[in-house]
XYZ file of C-alpha atoms in Angstrom:
527
model
C 0.000 0.000 0.000
C 1.411 3.359 -1.066
C 2.249 5.758 1.690
C 0.185 8.912 1.794
C 2.055 12.079 0.921
C 2.669 14.187 3.962
C 0.452 17.259 4.022
C 2.387 20.503 3.701
C 2.529 22.573 6.874
C -0.157 25.221 7.086
C 1.602 27.014 9.902
C 2.399 30.663 9.390
C 5.877 32.120 9.516
C 5.153 33.378 13.019
C 3.972 29.960 14.224
C 6.986 28.161 12.764
C 9.369 30.629 14.362
C 7.597 30.390 17.694
C 7.643 26.578 17.704
C 11.350 26.565 16.969
C 12.199 29.326 19.445
C 10.097 27.738 22.196
C 11.861 24.411 21.649
C 15.164 26.187 22.322
C 13.911 27.750 25.543
C 15.315 25.029 27.824
C 14.987 25.909 31.488
C 14.272 29.607 30.912
C 11.055 31.015 32.357
C 8.808 32.786 29.795
C 9.227 36.076 31.675
C 13.003 35.847 31.136
C 13.062 34.201 27.710
C 10.704 36.878 26.389
C 13.510 39.435 26.610
C 16.072 37.031 25.163
C 14.007 36.434 22.020
C 12.565 39.903 21.501
C 15.963 41.521 22.062
C 17.426 39.393 19.273
C 14.437 40.122 17.026
C 15.062 43.829 17.577
C 18.785 43.454 16.859
C 18.123 41.522 13.632
C 15.524 44.019 12.439
C 17.621 47.159 12.878
C 20.554 45.383 11.238
C 18.375 44.435 8.258
C 17.161 48.034 7.940
C 20.764 49.220 8.091
C 21.865 46.802 5.353
C 18.880 47.771 3.170
C 19.839 51.444 3.437
C 23.464 50.566 2.684
C 22.340 48.700 -0.457
C 20.288 51.703 -1.592
C 23.344 53.918 -1.110
C 25.530 51.572 -3.150
C 23.039 51.533 -6.021
C 22.500 55.285 -5.972
C 26.141 56.315 -5.674
C 27.345 53.796 -8.275
C 24.765 54.641 -10.976
C 26.113 57.148 -13.558
C 22.540 58.208 -14.315
C 21.832 59.045 -10.686
C 22.033 62.578 -9.322
C 24.005 61.107 -6.391
C 26.607 59.400 -8.588
C 30.184 59.480 -7.262
C 32.708 58.084 -9.767
C 35.516 57.597 -7.265
C 35.174 54.200 -5.563
C 37.142 55.163 -2.467
C 35.039 58.289 -2.072
C 31.861 56.217 -2.410
C 33.033 53.859 0.322
C 33.261 56.768 2.759
C 29.535 57.397 2.367
C 28.726 53.765 3.175
C 30.045 54.382 6.692
C 28.685 57.921 7.075
C 26.374 57.842 10.098
C 24.204 60.721 8.826
C 23.352 58.820 5.641
C 21.423 56.381 7.848
C 20.005 58.445 10.695
C 18.636 61.042 8.253
C 16.479 58.245 6.792
C 15.174 57.120 10.213
C 17.543 54.148 10.247
C 19.493 53.231 13.380
C 23.264 53.469 13.041
C 24.627 49.962 13.680
C 28.372 49.668 14.458
C 30.342 46.973 12.660
C 30.530 44.499 15.549
C 26.792 44.878 16.262
C 25.639 44.000 12.735
C 23.824 40.724 12.371
C 26.341 39.274 9.921
C 29.023 39.586 12.597
C 26.765 38.279 15.400
C 25.762 35.230 13.362
C 29.389 34.493 12.534
C 29.940 34.126 16.291
C 26.854 31.943 16.931
C 28.829 28.710 17.481
C 31.341 30.261 19.855
C 31.159 30.070 23.635
C 31.457 33.868 23.724
C 28.179 34.456 21.818
C 26.414 35.767 24.937
C 29.128 38.330 25.656
C 29.217 39.293 21.961
C 25.482 40.062 22.004
C 25.777 42.076 25.215
C 28.562 44.105 23.599
C 26.416 44.675 20.491
C 23.561 45.989 22.629
C 25.954 48.373 24.409
C 27.291 49.664 21.088
C 23.840 50.237 19.589
C 22.623 52.153 22.622
C 25.772 54.265 22.674
C 25.253 55.254 19.039
C 21.470 55.746 19.270
C 20.536 57.735 22.387
C 16.781 57.371 21.789
C 16.988 53.770 23.051
C 19.693 54.272 25.678
C 19.093 52.089 28.727
C 16.361 50.094 26.972
C 17.884 47.051 25.243
C 18.144 43.758 27.160
C 21.516 42.616 28.463
C 22.868 39.654 30.379
C 23.029 37.288 27.393
C 26.366 36.201 28.815
C 24.904 35.048 32.134
C 25.777 31.582 33.379
C 22.205 30.252 33.394
C 21.612 30.886 29.676
C 22.768 27.875 27.632
C 25.147 29.226 24.953
C 24.520 26.320 22.590
C 20.774 27.025 22.582
C 21.454 30.755 22.304
C 23.592 30.152 19.208
C 20.790 28.053 17.681
C 18.331 30.870 18.402
C 20.652 33.340 16.646
C 20.723 31.050 13.591
C 16.941 30.706 13.681
C 16.258 34.445 13.838
C 18.914 34.954 11.190
C 16.643 33.076 8.764
C 14.072 35.910 8.820
C 14.382 38.725 6.314
C 12.612 41.541 8.098
C 12.853 44.075 5.287
C 11.478 41.757 2.587
C 7.855 41.294 1.617
C 6.815 37.817 2.770
C 4.562 35.208 1.168
C 1.507 36.823 2.767
C 2.162 40.055 0.878
C 2.977 41.912 4.065
C 5.874 44.340 4.262
C 5.635 44.345 8.061
C 7.131 40.920 8.697
C 8.772 42.205 11.844
C 5.526 43.672 13.164
C 3.717 40.385 12.723
C 6.484 38.304 14.290
C 6.965 40.709 17.196
C 3.251 40.936 17.958
C 2.774 37.162 17.647
C 5.663 36.499 20.034
C 4.296 39.018 22.536
C 0.942 37.245 22.419
C 2.487 33.804 22.806
C 4.581 34.924 25.753
C 1.446 36.396 27.316
C -0.214 33.005 26.920
C 2.650 31.345 28.796
C 2.895 33.898 31.587
C 1.289 33.143 34.915
C -1.082 35.197 37.027
C -1.435 38.874 36.193
C 1.818 39.091 34.227
C 0.243 38.273 30.860
C -2.111 41.216 30.702
C 0.520 43.487 32.209
C 2.410 43.803 28.954
C 0.055 42.650 26.205
C -3.554 43.381 25.254
C -5.026 40.984 22.643
C -5.162 42.546 19.203
C -8.917 42.182 18.705
C -9.560 44.186 21.889
C -7.111 46.905 20.820
C -8.614 47.039 17.333
C -12.122 47.435 18.735
C -11.051 50.408 20.844
C -9.155 52.013 17.956
C -11.929 51.501 15.400
C -14.449 53.059 17.760
C -12.255 56.010 18.796
C -10.917 56.777 15.285
C -7.730 58.608 16.357
C -6.986 60.318 13.023
C -5.208 63.403 14.377
C -4.024 64.695 17.720
C -2.495 63.571 21.001
C -2.944 59.923 21.995
C -2.272 58.933 25.612
C -2.078 55.591 27.419
C -1.015 55.788 31.083
C -0.867 51.972 31.386
C 0.751 51.323 28.024
C 2.236 47.847 28.502
C 4.327 46.983 25.442
C 2.746 49.772 23.384
C 0.124 47.842 21.418
C -2.457 50.640 21.631
C -0.033 53.050 19.980
C 0.962 50.601 17.252
C -2.646 49.973 16.242
C -3.495 53.687 16.430
C -0.630 54.431 14.045
C -1.721 51.579 11.758
C -5.278 52.961 11.778
C -4.061 56.392 10.675
C -1.927 54.840 7.944
C -4.798 52.645 6.723
C -6.987 55.748 6.323
C -4.502 57.659 4.201
C -2.774 59.621 6.943
C 0.796 59.679 8.206
C 2.049 58.317 11.496
C 3.147 61.836 12.361
C -0.535 62.877 12.359
C -0.695 61.635 15.939
C 1.537 62.448 18.906
C 2.022 59.561 21.303
C 2.348 59.836 25.082
C 2.496 56.951 27.511
C 3.556 55.660 30.882
C 4.273 52.192 32.229
C 4.856 51.029 35.793
C 6.971 47.891 35.216
C 10.514 48.669 34.106
C 11.052 45.650 31.839
C 7.690 46.260 30.150
C 8.508 49.953 29.688
C 11.677 48.868 27.876
C 9.657 46.481 25.694
C 7.376 49.367 24.739
C 10.338 51.577 23.836
C 11.740 48.793 21.641
C 8.372 47.975 20.082
C 7.721 51.580 19.073
C 11.307 52.350 18.012
C 11.515 49.440 15.615
C 8.266 50.565 13.956
C 9.437 54.142 13.581
C 6.835 55.533 16.000
C 8.097 58.486 18.007
C 6.654 58.371 21.501
C 7.143 60.163 24.781
C 7.043 57.424 27.417
C 8.885 59.497 29.966
C 12.506 58.994 30.957
C 11.730 56.045 33.218
C 9.056 53.601 34.280
C 6.795 55.059 36.973
C 3.414 54.717 38.669
C 0.818 56.890 36.913
C -0.983 57.732 40.156
C 1.868 58.718 42.453
C 4.357 59.879 39.782
C 2.468 61.214 36.780
C 5.114 61.817 34.090
C 2.754 63.941 31.930
C 0.982 66.158 34.488
C 0.136 68.933 32.021
C -0.943 66.723 29.117
C -4.504 67.134 27.844
C -5.003 64.429 25.226
C -7.438 64.238 22.342
C -7.652 60.481 22.822
C -7.018 58.289 25.836
C -6.871 54.601 24.989
C -5.970 52.107 27.689
C -6.290 48.677 29.226
C -5.350 49.345 32.857
C -4.701 46.379 35.189
C -7.975 44.993 36.553
C -9.087 45.538 40.157
C -5.675 46.546 41.537
C -5.864 46.538 45.340
C -2.432 47.892 46.367
C -2.384 51.145 44.421
C -3.109 53.717 47.141
C -0.536 56.153 48.490
C -1.276 58.510 51.375
C -0.200 61.512 49.321
C -3.091 60.862 46.914
C -5.589 62.101 49.496
C -7.349 65.224 48.153
C -5.729 64.760 44.745
C -7.308 67.142 42.164
C -7.996 64.159 39.882
C -10.667 62.857 42.253
C -13.268 65.349 41.024
C -16.077 62.794 41.201
C -15.102 61.160 44.484
C -12.082 59.601 46.174
C -11.609 56.070 44.790
C -11.587 53.177 47.274
C -8.140 52.218 48.499
C -8.898 48.556 47.746
C -9.690 48.963 44.032
C -8.064 51.269 41.457
C -10.750 51.005 38.753
C -12.317 54.420 39.342
C -8.928 55.953 40.030
C -8.037 55.021 36.457
C -11.321 56.403 35.122
C -10.766 59.752 36.813
C -7.106 59.823 35.769
C -8.255 59.430 32.150
C -10.831 62.215 32.483
C -8.266 64.500 34.104
C -5.976 64.120 31.085
C -8.653 64.671 28.402
C -8.730 67.878 26.380
C -12.056 69.804 26.266
C -12.922 67.888 23.073
C -11.246 64.624 24.084
C -12.627 61.091 24.181
C -11.360 58.119 26.187
C -11.860 54.446 25.363
C -10.688 51.857 27.865
C -11.185 48.370 29.285
C -12.586 47.776 32.779
C -13.649 44.658 34.660
C -17.428 44.239 34.721
C -17.594 44.805 38.465
C -17.163 48.518 37.735
C -20.599 48.529 36.051
C -22.469 47.518 39.189
C -20.211 47.815 42.262
C -21.392 50.110 45.050
C -18.927 49.402 47.850
C -16.567 52.057 49.210
C -18.157 54.850 47.194
C -17.850 53.284 43.719
C -21.583 53.603 43.123
C -21.500 57.312 43.982
C -18.600 57.959 41.595
C -20.400 56.117 38.796
C -23.582 58.118 39.463
C -21.695 61.413 39.312
C -20.052 60.426 36.013
C -23.476 59.705 34.500
C -25.020 62.887 35.913
C -22.060 64.917 34.592
C -22.983 63.612 31.106
C -19.521 62.173 30.515
C -20.322 58.536 29.705
C -20.789 58.062 25.986
C -20.999 54.302 25.479
C -20.626 50.997 27.334
C -19.870 47.765 25.435
C -20.235 44.377 27.149
C -17.528 42.164 25.638
C -17.492 38.369 25.149
C -15.730 36.166 27.685
C -12.316 34.497 27.243
C -10.732 37.416 25.384
C -7.687 37.708 27.642
C -4.749 35.406 28.317
C -4.816 33.713 31.718
C -7.827 35.527 33.151
C -11.497 34.682 32.956
C -12.589 38.122 34.184
C -15.441 39.492 32.077
C -14.810 42.996 30.794
C -16.526 45.959 29.210
C -15.312 48.839 27.083
C -16.081 52.304 28.402
C -16.153 55.447 26.272
C -16.096 58.789 28.038
C -16.269 62.051 26.124
C -16.049 65.742 26.886
C -17.464 66.458 23.423
C -21.079 65.306 23.789
C -22.675 68.713 23.115
C -22.085 68.425 19.388
C -18.847 70.317 18.765
C -17.259 67.410 16.914
C -20.135 64.956 16.514
C -23.921 64.780 16.841
C -25.356 66.243 20.024
C -26.027 63.288 22.296
C -26.360 64.774 25.765
C -28.719 63.158 28.208
C -28.279 59.580 26.952
C -25.818 56.694 26.919
C -25.384 54.077 24.194
C -25.330 50.463 25.403
C -23.970 47.650 23.212
C -24.191 43.990 24.234
C -21.490 42.183 22.226
C -21.260 39.105 24.447
C -22.456 36.765 21.679
C -19.799 37.867 19.200
C -16.371 36.319 18.693
C -15.004 32.896 17.790
C -13.193 30.458 20.069
C -9.635 30.125 18.813
C -8.932 27.552 21.501
C -10.755 26.169 24.517
C -9.609 29.137 26.599
C -9.272 32.002 24.129
C -11.817 33.869 22.005
C -11.099 36.450 19.289
C -13.216 39.045 17.534
C -12.865 39.025 13.748
C -13.061 42.081 11.485
C -16.823 41.650 10.996
C -17.435 41.513 14.745
C -15.363 44.646 15.312
C -17.096 46.472 12.458
C -20.518 45.569 13.860
C -19.644 47.095 17.232
C -17.905 50.171 15.802
C -20.645 50.857 13.234
C -23.294 50.785 15.951
C -21.359 53.397 17.915
C -20.582 55.596 14.916
C -24.172 55.493 13.665
C -25.311 56.910 16.993
C -22.403 59.297 17.567
C -21.962 60.832 14.112
C -24.050 63.175 12.035
C -25.676 60.706 9.632
C -28.677 59.854 11.813
C -28.459 56.185 10.861
C -28.770 54.862 14.408
C -31.558 52.433 15.208
C -31.963 50.461 18.399
C -31.592 46.717 17.840
C -33.216 44.577 20.560
C -30.639 42.346 22.199
C -27.684 44.292 20.769
C -27.760 48.100 20.962
C -29.922 50.807 22.508
C -29.608 54.500 23.380
C -30.889 55.047 26.921
C -31.800 58.263 28.691
C -30.048 59.273 31.897
C -33.456 59.308 33.614
C -33.918 55.612 32.830
C -30.381 54.842 34.042
C -31.211 56.673 37.267
C -34.291 54.478 37.699
C -31.925 51.470 37.743
C -29.761 53.140 40.407
C -27.034 53.970 37.850
C -26.109 50.360 37.132
C -24.503 50.295 33.670
C -24.827 46.652 32.579
C -25.705 46.729 28.823
C -27.790 43.535 28.929
C -30.163 45.224 31.348
C -30.988 47.952 28.833
C -30.811 46.413 25.361
C -33.439 43.755 26.167
C -33.846 40.435 24.405
C -33.571 39.717 20.716
C -36.823 39.801 18.808
C -38.099 36.286 18.281
C -38.634 35.180 14.715
C -42.274 35.659 13.729
C -44.142 32.349 13.683
C -47.490 32.657 11.885
C -48.247 28.932 11.527
C -51.651 28.149 13.114
C -51.304 26.152 16.327
C -53.474 23.191 15.234
C -51.583 22.818 11.946
C -48.247 22.965 13.771
C -49.359 20.266 16.254
C -50.536 18.017 13.400
C -47.277 18.507 11.461
C -45.027 17.848 14.447
C -47.078 14.801 15.505
C -46.707 13.301 12.028
C -42.931 13.855 12.166
C -42.744 12.254 15.616
C -44.685 9.139 14.517
C -42.389 8.797 11.519
C -39.385 8.821 13.869
C -41.049 6.126 16.014
C -41.510 3.955 12.886
C -37.891 4.515 11.876
C -36.746 3.557 15.386
C -38.644 0.254 15.235
C -37.111 -0.515 11.834
C -33.618 0.085 13.179
C -34.336 -2.052 16.248
C -35.474 -4.946 14.045
C -32.422 -4.593 11.803
C -30.100 -4.851 14.810
C -31.988 -7.919 16.125
C -31.672 -9.635 12.727
C -27.924 -8.944 12.563
C -27.352 -10.253 16.097
C -29.405 -13.355 15.311
C -27.294 -14.043 12.246
C -24.153 -13.849 14.381
C -25.588 -16.336 16.928
C -26.349 -18.843 14.170
C -22.987 -18.615 12.497
């Protein structure tokens, strides 16, 4: 019998790289290995960009028909090592012994760890924008140098500046984001969500906010995913990444460094402060008033309070409880909004209903102040390693109609809990159609076109008076109602007769099957 041909692998480039890199992990914890892998990905990418720029220089300076033509070969060679010829094109200057060709030539040597550490030092010295950011300690005793060399060879197989077989010219972006997501899936406890927000959640926020122009702020920015997708949104709609100014802050130092790397390698200029810091007790952007706040703050943080936060001017709607930071985040966002600004953010569902320690009073004051624009109940299982159900909140200081339709005195509720597809037993994703359905419902209500219609079971605009009658509970399912049942106009007697006939037919079929089985068993007994 002929052997079946082995099916070709359907795994993507990202999946193949992850499988190989994970196999090389050895005894490294994901929280440590994350920086090993992503640091090398960064190093390979900036080296590829450098070599691509060098190639362009060689072509341009060697072509007699080019305006840049230099006939003297020795003179041309000087330009190949002219730092300004790279930095002026937004390309990192990479010293000779930090270029990937050199690093890969050392992959089989016992000194590979020290060589990589030296390369990181050199790159930071030559490029101050990432000084103090790149990972070190590749030479440490606990990191197997044989596996590290194999990882260097593996990452060396990726051409980050080439268009791949999916037609994407952002190979690096896809690999980097996929690895971040996979590391989040392997982290334990709260660590996963601390540095990575799933793409479908980020995309939903961005598509609803539409940050075309202006200042974008995330005071809990993790690895910078909100900024990346905001910049991609602008680019997809014909704008330039410079149409938005990016401001952020991150509490965890290693995650702050990841964000700096993530944004730098995508060419996104961002002000993340000069250090990692707590947004509540050490606000690095105290005077910022943003056009858009977009954030996924850590859920239900209980150890956030500092005595010096008493009587803080941000607590305009009430002092948040010391045991839960949710409404501290909400008021921090509002404090940093410009007079026409809008915030979109993720909160645990408890914030919709909780009344303990003054939370209910703060929520009531936010509604009465006409700040809450929209609440979206999201499906479950969207986040790595947490089953907490979440909602998206949209708060706007522009509800009187300066930038959009006048919508004072009401809140839009969207119940999106039935959307999404299970990617695995524990993880659900929203596809483009799901995201568009949510965003279109919001835009139809918010914008000038007057296309909004309530849809039972999905979306409804609700007056503040009605919300008050429910004691300012903001659960969308409570307001949107149930889906309309499909109209059934078949007369009852006819339906009963039809269903009875079908049932009797099934009884007859059951008896036939029973007799068939008896006959087969009898034949076996007589054999």
